[in-house]
Short mmCIF file of C-alpha atoms and ligand atoms in Angstrom, two decimals:
data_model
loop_
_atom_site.label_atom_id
_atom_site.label_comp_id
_atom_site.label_asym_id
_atom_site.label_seq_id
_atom_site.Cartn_x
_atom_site.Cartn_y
_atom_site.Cartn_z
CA UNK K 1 0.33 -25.62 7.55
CA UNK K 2 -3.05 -26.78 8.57
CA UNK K 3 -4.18 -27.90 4.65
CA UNK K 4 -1.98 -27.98 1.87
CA UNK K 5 -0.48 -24.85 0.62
CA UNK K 6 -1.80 -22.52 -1.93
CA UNK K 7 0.21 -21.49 -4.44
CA UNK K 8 -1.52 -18.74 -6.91
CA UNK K 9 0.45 -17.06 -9.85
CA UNK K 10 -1.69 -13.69 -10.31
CA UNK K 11 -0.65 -12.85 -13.98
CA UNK K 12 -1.83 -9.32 -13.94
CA UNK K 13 -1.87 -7.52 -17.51
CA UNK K 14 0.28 -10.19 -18.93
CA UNK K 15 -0.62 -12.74 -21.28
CA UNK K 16 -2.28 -13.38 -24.93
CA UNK K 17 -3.44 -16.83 -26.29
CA UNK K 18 0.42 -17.34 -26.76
CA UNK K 19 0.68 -18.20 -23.17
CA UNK K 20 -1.64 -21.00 -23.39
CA UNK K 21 0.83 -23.02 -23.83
CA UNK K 22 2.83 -22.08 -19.92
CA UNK K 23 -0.94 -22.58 -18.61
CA UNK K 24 -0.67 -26.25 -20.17
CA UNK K 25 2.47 -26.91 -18.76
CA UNK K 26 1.68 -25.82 -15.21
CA UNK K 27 -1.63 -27.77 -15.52
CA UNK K 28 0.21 -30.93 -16.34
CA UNK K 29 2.99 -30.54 -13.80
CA UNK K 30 0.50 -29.78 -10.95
CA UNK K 31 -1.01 -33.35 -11.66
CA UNK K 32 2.62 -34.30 -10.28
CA UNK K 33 2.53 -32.53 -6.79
CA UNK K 34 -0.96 -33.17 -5.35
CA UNK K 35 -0.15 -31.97 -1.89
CA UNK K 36 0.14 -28.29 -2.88
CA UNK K 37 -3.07 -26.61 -4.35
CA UNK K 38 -2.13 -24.57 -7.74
CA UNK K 39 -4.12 -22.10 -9.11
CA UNK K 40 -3.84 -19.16 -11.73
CA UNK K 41 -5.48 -15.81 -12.09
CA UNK K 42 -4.93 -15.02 -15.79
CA UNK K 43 -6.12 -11.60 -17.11
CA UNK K 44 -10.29 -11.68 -17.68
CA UNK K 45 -9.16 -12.25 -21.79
CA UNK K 46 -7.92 -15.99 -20.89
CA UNK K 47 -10.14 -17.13 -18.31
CA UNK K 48 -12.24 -19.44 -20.36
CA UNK K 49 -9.24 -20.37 -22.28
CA UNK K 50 -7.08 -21.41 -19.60
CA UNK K 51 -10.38 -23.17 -18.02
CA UNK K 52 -10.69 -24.95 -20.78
CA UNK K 53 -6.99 -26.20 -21.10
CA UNK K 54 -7.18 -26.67 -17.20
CA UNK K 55 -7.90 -30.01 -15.87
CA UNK K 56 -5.87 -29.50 -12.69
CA UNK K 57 -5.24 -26.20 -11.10
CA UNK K 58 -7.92 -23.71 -9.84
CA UNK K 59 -8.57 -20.64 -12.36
CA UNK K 60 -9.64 -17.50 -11.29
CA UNK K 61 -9.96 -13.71 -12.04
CA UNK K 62 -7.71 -10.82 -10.86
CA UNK K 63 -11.00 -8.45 -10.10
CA UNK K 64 -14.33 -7.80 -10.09
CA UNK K 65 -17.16 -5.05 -9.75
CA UNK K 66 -19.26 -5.35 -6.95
CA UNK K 67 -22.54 -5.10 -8.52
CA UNK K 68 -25.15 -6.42 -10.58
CA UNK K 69 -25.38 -6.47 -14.29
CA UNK K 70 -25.89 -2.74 -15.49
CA UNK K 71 -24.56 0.31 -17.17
CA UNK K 72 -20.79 -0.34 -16.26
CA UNK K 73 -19.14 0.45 -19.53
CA UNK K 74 -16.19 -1.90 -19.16
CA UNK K 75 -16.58 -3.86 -16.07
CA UNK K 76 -17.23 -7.37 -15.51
CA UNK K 77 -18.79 -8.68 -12.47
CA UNK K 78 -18.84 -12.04 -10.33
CA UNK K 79 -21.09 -13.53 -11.76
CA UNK K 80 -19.73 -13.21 -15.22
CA UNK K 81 -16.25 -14.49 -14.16
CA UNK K 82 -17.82 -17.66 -12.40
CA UNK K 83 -19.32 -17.91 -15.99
CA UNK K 84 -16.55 -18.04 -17.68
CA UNK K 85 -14.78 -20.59 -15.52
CA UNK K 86 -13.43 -18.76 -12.59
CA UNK K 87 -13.47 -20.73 -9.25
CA UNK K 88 -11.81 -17.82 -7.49
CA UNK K 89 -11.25 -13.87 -7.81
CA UNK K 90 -8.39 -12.01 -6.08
CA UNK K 91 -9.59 -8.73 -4.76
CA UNK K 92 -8.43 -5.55 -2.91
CA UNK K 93 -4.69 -5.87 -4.84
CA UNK K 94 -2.86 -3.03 -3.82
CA UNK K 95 -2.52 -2.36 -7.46
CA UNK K 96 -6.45 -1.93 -7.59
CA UNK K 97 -6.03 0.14 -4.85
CA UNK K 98 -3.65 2.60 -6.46
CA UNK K 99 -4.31 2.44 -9.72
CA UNK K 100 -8.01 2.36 -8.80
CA UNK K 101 -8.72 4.38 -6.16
CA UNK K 102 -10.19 1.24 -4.39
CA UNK K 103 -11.26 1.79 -0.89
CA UNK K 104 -11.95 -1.20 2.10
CA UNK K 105 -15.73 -0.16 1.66
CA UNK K 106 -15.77 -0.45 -2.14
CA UNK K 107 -13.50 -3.93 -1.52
CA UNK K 108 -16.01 -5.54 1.06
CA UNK K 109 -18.47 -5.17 -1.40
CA UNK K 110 -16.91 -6.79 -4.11
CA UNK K 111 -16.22 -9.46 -1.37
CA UNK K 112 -19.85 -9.47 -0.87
CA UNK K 113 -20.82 -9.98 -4.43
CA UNK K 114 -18.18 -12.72 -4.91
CA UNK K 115 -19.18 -15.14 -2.25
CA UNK K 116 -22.97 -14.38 -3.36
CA UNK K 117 -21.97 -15.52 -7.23
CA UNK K 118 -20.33 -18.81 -5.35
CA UNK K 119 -17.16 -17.75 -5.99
CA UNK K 120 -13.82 -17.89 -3.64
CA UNK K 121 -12.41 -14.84 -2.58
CA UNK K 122 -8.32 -13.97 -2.17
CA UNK K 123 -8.52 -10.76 -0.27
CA UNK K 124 -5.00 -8.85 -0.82
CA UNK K 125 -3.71 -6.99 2.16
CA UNK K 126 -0.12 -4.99 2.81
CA UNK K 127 1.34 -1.80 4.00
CA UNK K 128 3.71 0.73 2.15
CA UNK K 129 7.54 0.96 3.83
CA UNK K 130 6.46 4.59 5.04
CA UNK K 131 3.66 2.80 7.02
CA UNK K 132 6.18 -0.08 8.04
CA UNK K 133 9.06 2.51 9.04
CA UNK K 134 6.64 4.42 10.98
CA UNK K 135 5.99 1.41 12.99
CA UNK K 136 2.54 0.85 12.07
CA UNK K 137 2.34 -2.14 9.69
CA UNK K 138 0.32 -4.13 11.96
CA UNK K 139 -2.45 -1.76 12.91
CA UNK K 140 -2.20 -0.60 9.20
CA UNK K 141 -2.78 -4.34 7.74
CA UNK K 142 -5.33 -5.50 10.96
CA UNK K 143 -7.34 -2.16 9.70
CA UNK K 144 -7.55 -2.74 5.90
CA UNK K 145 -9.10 -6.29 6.97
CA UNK K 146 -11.43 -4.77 9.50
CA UNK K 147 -13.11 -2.98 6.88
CA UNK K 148 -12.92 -5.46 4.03
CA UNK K 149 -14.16 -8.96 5.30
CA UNK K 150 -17.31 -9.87 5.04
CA UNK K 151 -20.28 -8.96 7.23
CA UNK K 152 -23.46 -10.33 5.98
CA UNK K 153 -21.91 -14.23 4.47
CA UNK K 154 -19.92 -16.55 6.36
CA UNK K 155 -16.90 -17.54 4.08
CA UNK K 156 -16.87 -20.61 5.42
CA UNK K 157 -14.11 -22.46 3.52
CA UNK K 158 -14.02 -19.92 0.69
CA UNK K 159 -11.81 -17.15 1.95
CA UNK K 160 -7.98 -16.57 1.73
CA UNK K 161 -5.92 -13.77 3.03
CA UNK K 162 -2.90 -12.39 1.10
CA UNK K 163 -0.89 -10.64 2.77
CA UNK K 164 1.54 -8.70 0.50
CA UNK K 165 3.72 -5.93 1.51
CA UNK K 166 3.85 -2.79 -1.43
CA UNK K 167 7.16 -2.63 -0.75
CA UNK K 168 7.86 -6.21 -1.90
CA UNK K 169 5.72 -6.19 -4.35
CA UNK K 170 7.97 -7.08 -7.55
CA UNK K 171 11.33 -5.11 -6.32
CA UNK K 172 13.09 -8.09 -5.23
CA UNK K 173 13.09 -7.69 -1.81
CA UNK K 174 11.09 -9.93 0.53
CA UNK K 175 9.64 -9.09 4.67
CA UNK K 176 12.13 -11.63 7.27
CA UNK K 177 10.43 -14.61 7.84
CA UNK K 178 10.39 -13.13 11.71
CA UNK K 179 8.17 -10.14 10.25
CA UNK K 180 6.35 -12.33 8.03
CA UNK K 181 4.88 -15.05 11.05
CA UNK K 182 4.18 -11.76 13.30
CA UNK K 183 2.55 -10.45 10.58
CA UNK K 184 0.46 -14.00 9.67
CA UNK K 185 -0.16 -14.44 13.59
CA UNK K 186 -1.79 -10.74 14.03
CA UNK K 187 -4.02 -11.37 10.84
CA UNK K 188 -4.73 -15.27 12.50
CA UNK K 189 -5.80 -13.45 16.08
CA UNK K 190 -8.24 -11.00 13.39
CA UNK K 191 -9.76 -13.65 11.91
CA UNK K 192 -10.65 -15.66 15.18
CA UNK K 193 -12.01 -13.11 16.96
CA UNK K 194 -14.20 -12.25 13.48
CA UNK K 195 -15.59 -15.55 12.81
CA UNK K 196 -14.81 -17.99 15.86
CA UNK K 197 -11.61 -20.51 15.55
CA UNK K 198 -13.58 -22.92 13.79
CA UNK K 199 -14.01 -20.88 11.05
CA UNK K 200 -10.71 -19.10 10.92
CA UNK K 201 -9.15 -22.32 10.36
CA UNK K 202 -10.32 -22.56 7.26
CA UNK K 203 -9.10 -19.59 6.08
CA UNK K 204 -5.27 -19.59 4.45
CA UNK K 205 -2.85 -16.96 4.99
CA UNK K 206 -0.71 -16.50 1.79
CA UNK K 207 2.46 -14.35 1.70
CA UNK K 208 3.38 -12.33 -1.21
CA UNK K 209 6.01 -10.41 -2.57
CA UNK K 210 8.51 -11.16 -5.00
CA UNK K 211 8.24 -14.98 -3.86
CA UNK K 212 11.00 -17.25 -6.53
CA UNK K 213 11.80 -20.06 -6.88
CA UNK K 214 14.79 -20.05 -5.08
CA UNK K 215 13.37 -18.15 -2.02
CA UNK K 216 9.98 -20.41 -2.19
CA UNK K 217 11.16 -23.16 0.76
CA UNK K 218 12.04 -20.87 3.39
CA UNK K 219 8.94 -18.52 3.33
CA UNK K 220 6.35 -21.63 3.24
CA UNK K 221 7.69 -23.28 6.09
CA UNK K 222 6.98 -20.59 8.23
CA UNK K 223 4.08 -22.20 9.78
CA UNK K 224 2.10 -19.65 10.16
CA UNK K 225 2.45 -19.32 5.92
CA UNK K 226 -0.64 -21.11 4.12
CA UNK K 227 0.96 -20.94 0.55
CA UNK K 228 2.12 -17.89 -1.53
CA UNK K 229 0.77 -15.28 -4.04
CA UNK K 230 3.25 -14.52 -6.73
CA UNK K 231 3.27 -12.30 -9.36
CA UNK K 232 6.19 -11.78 -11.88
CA UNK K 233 7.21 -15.74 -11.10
CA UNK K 234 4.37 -16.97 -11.88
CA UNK K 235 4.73 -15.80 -15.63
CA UNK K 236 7.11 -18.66 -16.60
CA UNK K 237 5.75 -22.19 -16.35
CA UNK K 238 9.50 -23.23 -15.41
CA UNK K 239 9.68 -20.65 -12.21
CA UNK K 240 6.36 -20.49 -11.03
CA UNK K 241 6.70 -25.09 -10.55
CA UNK K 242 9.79 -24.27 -9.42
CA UNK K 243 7.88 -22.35 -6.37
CA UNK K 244 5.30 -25.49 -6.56
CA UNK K 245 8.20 -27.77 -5.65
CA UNK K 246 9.38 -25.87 -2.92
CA UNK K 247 5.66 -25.78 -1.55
CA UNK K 248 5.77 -28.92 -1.76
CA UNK K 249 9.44 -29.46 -0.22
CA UNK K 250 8.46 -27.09 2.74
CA UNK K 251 4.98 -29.33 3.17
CA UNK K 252 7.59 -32.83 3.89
CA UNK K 253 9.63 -30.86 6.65
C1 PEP F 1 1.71 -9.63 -6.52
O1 PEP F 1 1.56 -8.63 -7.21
O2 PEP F 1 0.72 -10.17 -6.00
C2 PEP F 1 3.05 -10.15 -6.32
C3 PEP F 1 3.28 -10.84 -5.24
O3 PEP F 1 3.98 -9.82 -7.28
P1 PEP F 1 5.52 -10.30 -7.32
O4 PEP F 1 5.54 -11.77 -7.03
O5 PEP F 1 5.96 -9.98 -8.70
O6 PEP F 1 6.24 -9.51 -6.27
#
């Protein structure tokens, strides 16, 4: 891995001030593995809490709407998370995308709006088994990113790519590390030819999909794997470090 892995628990619609308390502990234990970057996206609720417990790991939000301030009855853009303490916002989760409706258009600008409130983007990729039995993960995946990343900013250092098959997507089951570097090497190949090596170098590829503790090691050292996503894990301060360490166990081999 060219920097050091990024491990990000995305805590979806989980969490009250009660969890405070597992943000704490990950905060303090990340102080104990400084070669693996740790970061949390809690629900919008928490962000300024955890922030404010934080002195450690990145925090960041799960969403955001692409525009301005404005009649959005509900919504919360970039530059309100950024206010509140985010550093980071994870966007184009293929939750959004089904619960949502969210397209690749709607997605790039939501990138768009991110990078212009200074935030850093985690733009979530992945393709359903139907697409994957048919053959066509690949052109599926290299397509979503096509029309997602970002035309009018350079990311610079302020993009990551998560790659996250549906189908592993809290089931339990996780790609081969075989499909997963093939996977991580197409997206690579994408992002040099969009932005020049120099660029792409910057940018990590994460893997996600039911990542644990006890599968942690062998995904992250596949080379080509910049650090992990993880959902359901990264709930429980005791499993999600338990993924830290093995970032961090991967990063010595
Ligand atoms: C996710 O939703 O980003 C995710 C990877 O979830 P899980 O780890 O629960 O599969």
């Amino acid at each position: 891995m060219a920097e050091r892995p990024y491990i990000v628990g995305n805590w979806k619609m989980n969490g009250t001030r009660a969890m405070l308390s597992e943000a704490r502990a990950i905060d303090r234990a990340a102080q104990r593995y400084m070669k693996v970057e740790v970061a949390v996206a809690p629900p919008y609720t928490l962000i300024h809490a955890v922030h404010k417990e934080a002195e450690q790991i990145g925090i960041g939000a799960q969403d955001c709407h692409s525009g301005a301030e404005g009649a959005h009855t509900g919504d919360i853009n970039a530059s309100m998370v950024a206010d509140a303490g985010a550093k980071f916002v994870i966007l184009g989760h293929s939750e959004r995308r089904q619960d949502h409706a969210e397209t690749n258009e709607l997605i790039n600008a939501k990138i768009e709006s991110a990078l212009e409130a200074g935030l850093r983007v985690i733009l979530c990729c992945g393709e359903s088994l139907e697409t994957r039995d048919a053959g066509e993960a690949e052109s599926f995946v290299l397509g979503q990113l096509r029309a997602a990343l970002p035309i009018f900013q350079d990311p610079a250092d302020r993009l990551t790519i998560a790659y996250e098959p549906i189908w592993a997507i809290g089931t339990g089951r996780t790609a081969t590390a075989e499909d997963i570097a093939a996977m991580h090497r197409a997206i690579r190949a994408l992002l040099d030819e969009t932005f020049g090596e120099d660029v792409s170098a910057k940018v990590r590829i994460l893997y996600g999909g039911s990542v644990k503790p006890d599968n942690a090691r062998e995904i992250l050292a596949v080379p080509e794997v910049g650090g992990a996503l993880v959902g359901g894990a990264s709930l429980s301060a005791e499993n999600f470090l338990g993924i830290v360490v093995g970032a961090s166990e991967a990063e010595e081999v």
